[in-house]
PDB file of C-alpha atoms in Angstrom:
ATOM      1  CA  MET V   9       0.000   0.000   0.000  1.00  0.00           C
ATOM      2  CA  ALA V  10       2.843   2.377   0.804  1.00  0.00           C
ATOM      3  CA  MET V  11       4.320   1.812  -2.674  1.00  0.00           C
ATOM      4  CA  VAL V  12       0.987   2.637  -4.357  1.00  0.00           C
ATOM      5  CA  THR V  13       0.655   5.837  -2.342  1.00  0.00           C
ATOM      6  CA  GLU V  14       4.203   6.857  -3.202  1.00  0.00           C
ATOM      7  CA  ASN V  15       3.635   6.282  -6.907  1.00  0.00           C
ATOM      8  CA  THR V  16       0.361   8.165  -7.023  1.00  0.00           C
ATOM      9  CA  LYS V  17       1.904  11.080  -5.164  1.00  0.00           C
ATOM     10  CA  LYS V  18       4.421  11.396  -7.987  1.00  0.00           C
ATOM     11  CA  THR V  19       2.056  10.918 -10.925  1.00  0.00           C
ATOM     12  CA  LEU V  20      -1.053  12.827  -9.818  1.00  0.00           C
ATOM     13  CA  ASN V  21      -1.305  16.328  -8.448  1.00  0.00           C
ATOM     14  CA  ALA V  22      -4.170  18.397  -7.078  1.00  0.00           C
ATOM     15  CA  GLU V  23      -4.917  19.851 -10.520  1.00  0.00           C
ATOM     16  CA  ASP V  24      -5.336  16.342 -11.974  1.00  0.00           C
ATOM     17  CA  TRP V  25      -7.956  15.644  -9.336  1.00  0.00           C
ATOM     18  CA  ALA V  26      -9.594  19.029  -9.961  1.00  0.00           C
ATOM     19  CA  ASP V  27      -9.810  18.355 -13.708  1.00  0.00           C
ATOM     20  CA  ALA V  28     -11.327  14.935 -13.050  1.00  0.00           C
ATOM     21  CA  ALA V  29     -13.797  16.551 -10.651  1.00  0.00           C
ATOM     22  CA  LEU V  30     -14.848  19.091 -13.289  1.00  0.00           C
ATOM     23  CA  ASP V  31     -15.327  16.324 -15.853  1.00  0.00           C
ATOM     24  CA  ALA V  32     -17.490  14.410 -13.379  1.00  0.00           C
ATOM     25  CA  VAL V  33     -19.636  17.458 -12.601  1.00  0.00           C
ATOM     26  CA  ALA V  34     -20.041  18.211 -16.317  1.00  0.00           C
ATOM     27  CA  GLU V  35     -21.250  14.672 -16.956  1.00  0.00           C
ATOM     28  CA  GLY V  36     -23.378  14.028 -13.903  1.00  0.00           C
ATOM     29  CA  GLY V  37     -23.868  17.167 -11.857  1.00  0.00           C
ATOM     30  CA  LEU V  38     -22.544  17.901  -8.390  1.00  0.00           C
ATOM     31  CA  GLU V  39     -23.804  14.561  -7.054  1.00  0.00           C
ATOM     32  CA  ALA V  40     -21.337  12.823  -9.385  1.00  0.00           C
ATOM     33  CA  LEU V  41     -18.454  14.300  -7.408  1.00  0.00           C
ATOM     34  CA  ALA V  42     -17.593  11.193  -5.351  1.00  0.00           C
ATOM     35  CA  VAL V  43     -14.070  10.390  -4.198  1.00  0.00           C
ATOM     36  CA  GLU V  44     -14.279   6.656  -4.828  1.00  0.00           C
ATOM     37  CA  ARG V  45     -15.681   7.153  -8.317  1.00  0.00           C
ATOM     38  CA  LEU V  46     -12.980   9.669  -9.208  1.00  0.00           C
ATOM     39  CA  ALA V  47     -10.272   7.354  -7.915  1.00  0.00           C
ATOM     40  CA  ARG V  48     -11.556   4.582 -10.187  1.00  0.00           C
ATOM     41  CA  THR V  49     -11.632   6.962 -13.146  1.00  0.00           C
ATOM     42  CA  LEU V  50      -8.059   8.033 -12.487  1.00  0.00           C
ATOM     43  CA  GLY V  51      -6.923   4.473 -11.830  1.00  0.00           C
ATOM     44  CA  VAL V  52      -5.590   5.147  -8.336  1.00  0.00           C
ATOM     45  CA  THR V  53      -6.532   4.413  -4.755  1.00  0.00           C
ATOM     46  CA  LYS V  54      -8.368   6.804  -2.478  1.00  0.00           C
ATOM     47  CA  GLY V  55      -5.057   7.232  -0.690  1.00  0.00           C
ATOM     48  CA  SER V  56      -3.941   9.478  -3.546  1.00  0.00           C
ATOM     49  CA  PHE V  57      -6.942  11.715  -2.951  1.00  0.00           C
ATOM     50  CA  TYR V  58      -6.275  12.092   0.755  1.00  0.00           C
ATOM     51  CA  TRP V  59      -2.665  12.967   0.037  1.00  0.00           C
ATOM     52  CA  HIS V  60      -3.923  16.162  -1.624  1.00  0.00           C
ATOM     53  CA  PHE V  61      -7.288  16.897   0.000  1.00  0.00           C
ATOM     54  CA  GLU V  62      -8.811  16.652   3.436  1.00  0.00           C
ATOM     55  CA  ASN V  63     -12.293  15.889   2.115  1.00  0.00           C
ATOM     56  CA  ARG V  64     -14.688  16.227  -0.824  1.00  0.00           C
ATOM     57  CA  ASN V  65     -15.412  19.890  -0.106  1.00  0.00           C
ATOM     58  CA  ALA V  66     -11.703  20.690  -0.285  1.00  0.00           C
ATOM     59  CA  LEU V  67     -11.596  19.145  -3.754  1.00  0.00           C
ATOM     60  CA  LEU V  68     -14.744  21.009  -4.801  1.00  0.00           C
ATOM     61  CA  LYS V  69     -13.176  24.295  -3.685  1.00  0.00           C
ATOM     62  CA  VAL V  70     -10.048  23.700  -5.792  1.00  0.00           C
ATOM     63  CA  ALA V  71     -12.134  22.548  -8.772  1.00  0.00           C
ATOM     64  CA  LEU V  72     -14.293  25.685  -8.584  1.00  0.00           C
ATOM     65  CA  GLU V  73     -11.205  27.897  -8.360  1.00  0.00           C
ATOM     66  CA  ARG V  74      -9.746  26.173 -11.422  1.00  0.00           C
ATOM     67  CA  TRP V  75     -13.011  26.592 -13.348  1.00  0.00           C
ATOM     68  CA  GLU V  76     -13.218  30.258 -12.402  1.00  0.00           C
ATOM     69  CA  ARG V  77      -9.640  30.909 -13.444  1.00  0.00           C
ATOM     70  CA  GLN V  78      -9.793  29.037 -16.771  1.00  0.00           C
ATOM     71  CA  GLN V  79     -13.260  30.077 -17.878  1.00  0.00           C
ATOM     72  CA  THR V  80     -13.287  33.674 -16.647  1.00  0.00           C
ATOM     73  CA  GLU V  81     -10.036  35.228 -15.480  1.00  0.00           C
ATOM     74  CA  ASP V  82      -7.843  33.736 -18.227  1.00  0.00           C
ATOM     75  CA  VAL V  83     -10.365  34.650 -20.929  1.00  0.00           C
ATOM     76  CA  ILE V  84     -10.595  38.226 -19.672  1.00  0.00           C
ATOM     77  CA  ALA V  85      -6.808  38.488 -19.425  1.00  0.00           C
ATOM     78  CA  ARG V  86      -6.475  37.517 -23.083  1.00  0.00           C
ATOM     79  CA  ALA V  87      -9.115  40.068 -24.069  1.00  0.00           C
ATOM     80  CA  GLU V  88      -7.412  42.840 -22.101  1.00  0.00           C
ATOM     81  CA  VAL V  89      -4.376  42.828 -24.398  1.00  0.00           C
ATOM     82  CA  GLU V  90      -6.511  44.667 -26.984  1.00  0.00           C
ATOM     83  CA  GLN V  91      -6.223  48.448 -26.839  1.00  0.00           C
ATOM     84  CA  ASP V  92      -9.658  49.163 -28.327  1.00  0.00           C
ATOM     85  CA  ALA V  93     -12.792  48.471 -26.257  1.00  0.00           C
ATOM     86  CA  ARG V  94     -14.646  47.043 -29.259  1.00  0.00           C
ATOM     87  CA  ALA V  95     -11.796  44.664 -29.996  1.00  0.00           C
ATOM     88  CA  ARG V  96     -11.703  43.629 -26.334  1.00  0.00           C
ATOM     89  CA  ILE V  97     -15.375  42.681 -26.357  1.00  0.00           C
ATOM     90  CA  ASP V  98     -15.013  40.865 -29.675  1.00  0.00           C
ATOM     91  CA  ARG V  99     -11.996  38.955 -28.362  1.00  0.00           C
ATOM     92  CA  LEU V 100     -13.958  38.104 -25.226  1.00  0.00           C
ATOM     93  CA  PHE V 101     -16.795  36.667 -27.328  1.00  0.00           C
ATOM     94  CA  ARG V 102     -14.429  34.655 -29.504  1.00  0.00           C
ATOM     95  CA  GLY V 103     -12.141  33.535 -26.695  1.00  0.00           C
ATOM     96  CA  ALA V 104     -14.803  32.255 -24.298  1.00  0.00           C
ATOM     97  CA  ASP V 105     -15.294  28.505 -24.078  1.00  0.00           C
ATOM     98  CA  GLY V 106     -18.703  27.638 -25.465  1.00  0.00           C
ATOM     99  CA  SER V 107     -18.135  23.913 -25.901  1.00  0.00           C
ATOM    100  CA  LYS V 108     -20.696  21.313 -24.887  1.00  0.00           C
ATOM    101  CA  ARG V 109     -18.594  20.513 -21.796  1.00  0.00           C
ATOM    102  CA  ALA V 110     -18.477  24.192 -20.820  1.00  0.00           C
ATOM    103  CA  GLY V 111     -22.247  24.382 -21.077  1.00  0.00           C
ATOM    104  CA  GLN V 112     -22.743  21.234 -19.053  1.00  0.00           C
ATOM    105  CA  LEU V 113     -20.362  22.494 -16.395  1.00  0.00           C
ATOM    106  CA  TYR V 114     -21.825  25.975 -16.034  1.00  0.00           C
ATOM    107  CA  LEU V 115     -25.385  24.700 -15.945  1.00  0.00           C
ATOM    108  CA  ALA V 116     -24.469  21.987 -13.419  1.00  0.00           C
ATOM    109  CA  PHE V 117     -22.933  24.594 -11.118  1.00  0.00           C
ATOM    110  CA  ALA V 118     -25.888  26.933 -11.635  1.00  0.00           C
ATOM    111  CA  VAL V 119     -28.321  24.162 -10.667  1.00  0.00           C
ATOM    112  CA  ALA V 120     -26.219  23.455  -7.564  1.00  0.00           C
ATOM    113  CA  SER V 121     -25.899  27.119  -6.587  1.00  0.00           C
ATOM    114  CA  LYS V 122     -27.889  26.563  -3.391  1.00  0.00           C
ATOM    115  CA  ASP V 123     -24.718  24.976  -2.098  1.00  0.00           C
ATOM    116  CA  PRO V 124     -22.997  27.961  -0.378  1.00  0.00           C
ATOM    117  CA  LEU V 125     -19.571  27.172  -1.823  1.00  0.00           C
ATOM    118  CA  VAL V 126     -20.834  26.695  -5.371  1.00  0.00           C
ATOM    119  CA  GLY V 127     -23.294  29.567  -5.219  1.00  0.00           C
ATOM    120  CA  SER V 128     -20.694  32.107  -4.125  1.00  0.00           C
ATOM    121  CA  VAL V 129     -18.382  31.204  -7.017  1.00  0.00           C
ATOM    122  CA  VAL V 130     -21.141  31.192  -9.648  1.00  0.00           C
ATOM    123  CA  LYS V 131     -22.294  34.604  -8.415  1.00  0.00           C
ATOM    124  CA  ARG V 132     -18.746  35.972  -8.509  1.00  0.00           C
ATOM    125  CA  VAL V 133     -18.151  34.592 -12.017  1.00  0.00           C
ATOM    126  CA  ASN V 134     -21.362  36.120 -13.365  1.00  0.00           C
ATOM    127  CA  GLU V 135     -20.645  39.487 -11.772  1.00  0.00           C
ATOM    128  CA  ARG V 136     -17.051  39.510 -13.027  1.00  0.00           C
ATOM    129  CA  ARG V 137     -18.056  38.768 -16.612  1.00  0.00           C
ATOM    130  CA  ILE V 138     -20.814  41.376 -16.596  1.00  0.00           C
ATOM    131  CA  ARG V 139     -18.560  43.964 -14.928  1.00  0.00           C
ATOM    132  CA  PHE V 140     -15.877  43.516 -17.583  1.00  0.00           C
ATOM    133  CA  MET V 141     -18.371  43.984 -20.386  1.00  0.00           C
ATOM    134  CA  VAL V 142     -19.994  47.009 -18.716  1.00  0.00           C
ATOM    135  CA  ALA V 143     -16.591  48.686 -18.402  1.00  0.00           C
ATOM    136  CA  ASN V 144     -15.887  48.178 -22.087  1.00  0.00           C
ATOM    137  CA  TYR V 145     -19.313  49.227 -23.272  1.00  0.00           C
ATOM    138  CA  THR V 146     -18.911  52.356 -21.145  1.00  0.00           C
ATOM    139  CA  ALA V 147     -15.527  52.969 -22.777  1.00  0.00           C
ATOM    140  CA  MET V 148     -17.333  52.929 -26.143  1.00  0.00           C
ATOM    141  CA  GLY V 149     -19.417  55.895 -24.976  1.00  0.00           C
ATOM    142  CA  LEU V 150     -22.583  54.174 -23.753  1.00  0.00           C
ATOM    143  CA  SER V 151     -24.299  55.501 -20.640  1.00  0.00           C
ATOM    144  CA  ALA V 152     -24.036  53.449 -17.465  1.00  0.00           C
ATOM    145  CA  GLU V 153     -27.602  52.180 -17.913  1.00  0.00           C
ATOM    146  CA  ASP V 154     -27.155  51.325 -21.586  1.00  0.00           C
ATOM    147  CA  ALA V 155     -23.810  49.632 -20.915  1.00  0.00           C
ATOM    148  CA  ARG V 156     -25.371  47.477 -18.231  1.00  0.00           C
ATOM    149  CA  GLN V 157     -28.306  46.504 -20.441  1.00  0.00           C
ATOM    150  CA  ARG V 158     -26.032  45.689 -23.382  1.00  0.00           C
ATOM    151  CA  ALA V 159     -23.756  43.587 -21.145  1.00  0.00           C
ATOM    152  CA  VAL V 160     -26.693  41.607 -19.752  1.00  0.00           C
ATOM    153  CA  LEU V 161     -28.017  41.042 -23.272  1.00  0.00           C
ATOM    154  CA  ALA V 162     -24.611  39.831 -24.497  1.00  0.00           C
ATOM    155  CA  TYR V 163     -24.231  37.533 -21.535  1.00  0.00           C
ATOM    156  CA  SER V 164     -27.724  36.163 -22.076  1.00  0.00           C
ATOM    157  CA  VAL V 165     -26.766  35.298 -25.657  1.00  0.00           C
ATOM    158  CA  TYR V 166     -23.684  33.471 -24.401  1.00  0.00           C
ATOM    159  CA  LEU V 167     -25.560  31.481 -21.743  1.00  0.00           C
ATOM    160  CA  GLY V 168     -28.353  30.686 -24.165  1.00  0.00           C
ATOM    161  CA  THR V 169     -25.860  29.408 -26.707  1.00  0.00           C
ATOM    162  CA  LEU V 170     -24.255  27.242 -24.016  1.00  0.00           C
ATOM    163  CA  GLN V 171     -27.612  25.648 -23.364  1.00  0.00           C
ATOM    164  CA  LEU V 172     -28.244  25.116 -27.062  1.00  0.00           C
ATOM    165  CA  ARG V 173     -24.812  23.549 -27.447  1.00  0.00           C
ATOM    166  CA  ARG V 174     -25.749  21.131 -24.674  1.00  0.00           C
ATOM    167  CA  ASP V 175     -29.380  20.428 -25.531  1.00  0.00           C
ATOM    168  CA  ALA V 176     -29.767  21.101 -29.259  1.00  0.00           C
ATOM    169  CA  PRO V 177     -26.304  21.242 -30.868  1.00  0.00           C
ATOM    170  CA  GLU V 178     -27.769  20.838 -34.342  1.00  0.00           C
ATOM    171  CA  LEU V 179     -29.044  24.438 -34.091  1.00  0.00           C
ATOM    172  CA  ILE V 180     -25.514  25.867 -33.793  1.00  0.00           C
ATOM    173  CA  PRO V 181     -23.857  26.565 -37.171  1.00  0.00           C
ATOM    174  CA  THR V 182     -20.599  24.771 -37.968  1.00  0.00           C
ATOM    175  CA  GLY V 183     -17.617  25.384 -40.221  1.00  0.00           C
ATOM    176  CA  PRO V 184     -17.587  28.647 -42.224  1.00  0.00           C
ATOM    177  CA  GLU V 185     -21.212  29.318 -41.252  1.00  0.00           C
ATOM    178  CA  PHE V 186     -20.188  29.349 -37.611  1.00  0.00           C
ATOM    179  CA  HIS V 187     -17.595  32.069 -38.171  1.00  0.00           C
ATOM    180  CA  ALA V 188     -20.170  34.113 -40.090  1.00  0.00           C
ATOM    181  CA  TYR V 189     -22.515  33.616 -37.119  1.00  0.00           C
ATOM    182  CA  MET V 190     -19.829  34.946 -34.757  1.00  0.00           C
ATOM    183  CA  ASP V 191     -19.309  37.981 -36.984  1.00  0.00           C
ATOM    184  CA  TYR V 192     -23.047  38.607 -36.848  1.00  0.00           C
ATOM    185  CA  ILE V 193     -23.080  38.379 -33.045  1.00  0.00           C
ATOM    186  CA  SER V 194     -20.289  40.940 -32.775  1.00  0.00           C
ATOM    187  CA  GLU V 195     -21.994  43.270 -35.262  1.00  0.00           C
ATOM    188  CA  VAL V 196     -25.274  43.101 -33.314  1.00  0.00           C
ATOM    189  CA  LEU V 197     -23.876  43.339 -29.795  1.00  0.00           C
ATOM    190  CA  ILE V 198     -20.921  45.735 -30.268  1.00  0.00           C
ATOM    191  CA  PRO V 199     -21.913  49.313 -31.229  1.00  0.00           C
ATOM    192  CA  GLY V 200     -19.842  50.547 -34.158  1.00  0.00           C
ATOM    193  CA  PHE V 201     -18.137  47.199 -34.637  1.00  0.00           C
ATOM    194  CA  GLU V 202     -16.281  46.867 -37.926  1.00  0.00           C
ATOM    195  CA  ALA V 203     -14.104  44.182 -39.463  1.00  0.00           C
ATOM    196  CA  ARG V 204     -10.959  46.099 -38.505  1.00  0.00           C
ATOM    197  CA  HIS V 205     -11.829  45.635 -34.835  1.00  0.00           C
ATOM    198  CA  ARG V 206     -11.936  41.851 -35.066  1.00  0.00           C
ATOM    199  CA  ALA V 207      -9.444  40.264 -32.717  1.00  0.00           C
ATOM    200  CA  SER V 208      -7.150  37.392 -33.708  1.00  0.00           C
ATOM    201  CA  ALA V 209      -8.369  35.174 -30.877  1.00  0.00           C
ATOM    202  CA  GLY V 210      -9.779  31.696 -31.416  1.00  0.00           C
ATOM    203  CA  PRO V 211     -13.532  31.464 -31.984  1.00  0.00           C
ATOM    204  CA  LEU V 212     -16.135  31.405 -29.268  1.00  0.00           C
ATOM    205  CA  LEU V 213     -18.073  28.140 -29.094  1.00  0.00           C
ATOM    206  CA  ALA V 214     -15.435  26.341 -31.115  1.00  0.00           C
ATOM    207  CA  ASP V 215     -17.202  24.164 -33.677  1.00  0.00           C
TER     208      ASP V 215
END
């Protein structure tokens, strides 16, 4: 047993467990986050888990932090390299993860938001995304009220597309049509958006 624990300590780290936890939540909701099940998926003993985490909630906390960083803070950081507010918003749209897994994960966390730990992170993520868009819409010259309304509308489009990607993926364009769809979204949601503002980031909702 000591040899197994030593090996797993070297081959798995806390981020491996967090990634496995996020995959489990995406597939089966928060109730799928079970230590024994994750250990089987990773091909290790539960001893590896307890080397890194005190309990399930400790793993959930790290998994939520990883989700928040990858799906919000990193995306915003990439958008912030653009000097123009319109290009920043466009890069945000195109750089956000809109995959089926991303939709499953967000919606699973949203459903479980009555859990204090989950709910606080989901609330913070939503507020951070909206706040970033409001700041950029304001920088384009919109009033505070208009910027807020435009940000909420844009975010609603994103969340709605996540749900479509999960529940009715056949409705989302693919290939060249998808990129035309993204151009249309930017033209509708970004006042004064022109082709010259388009960022070089990868596409939102990668097809």
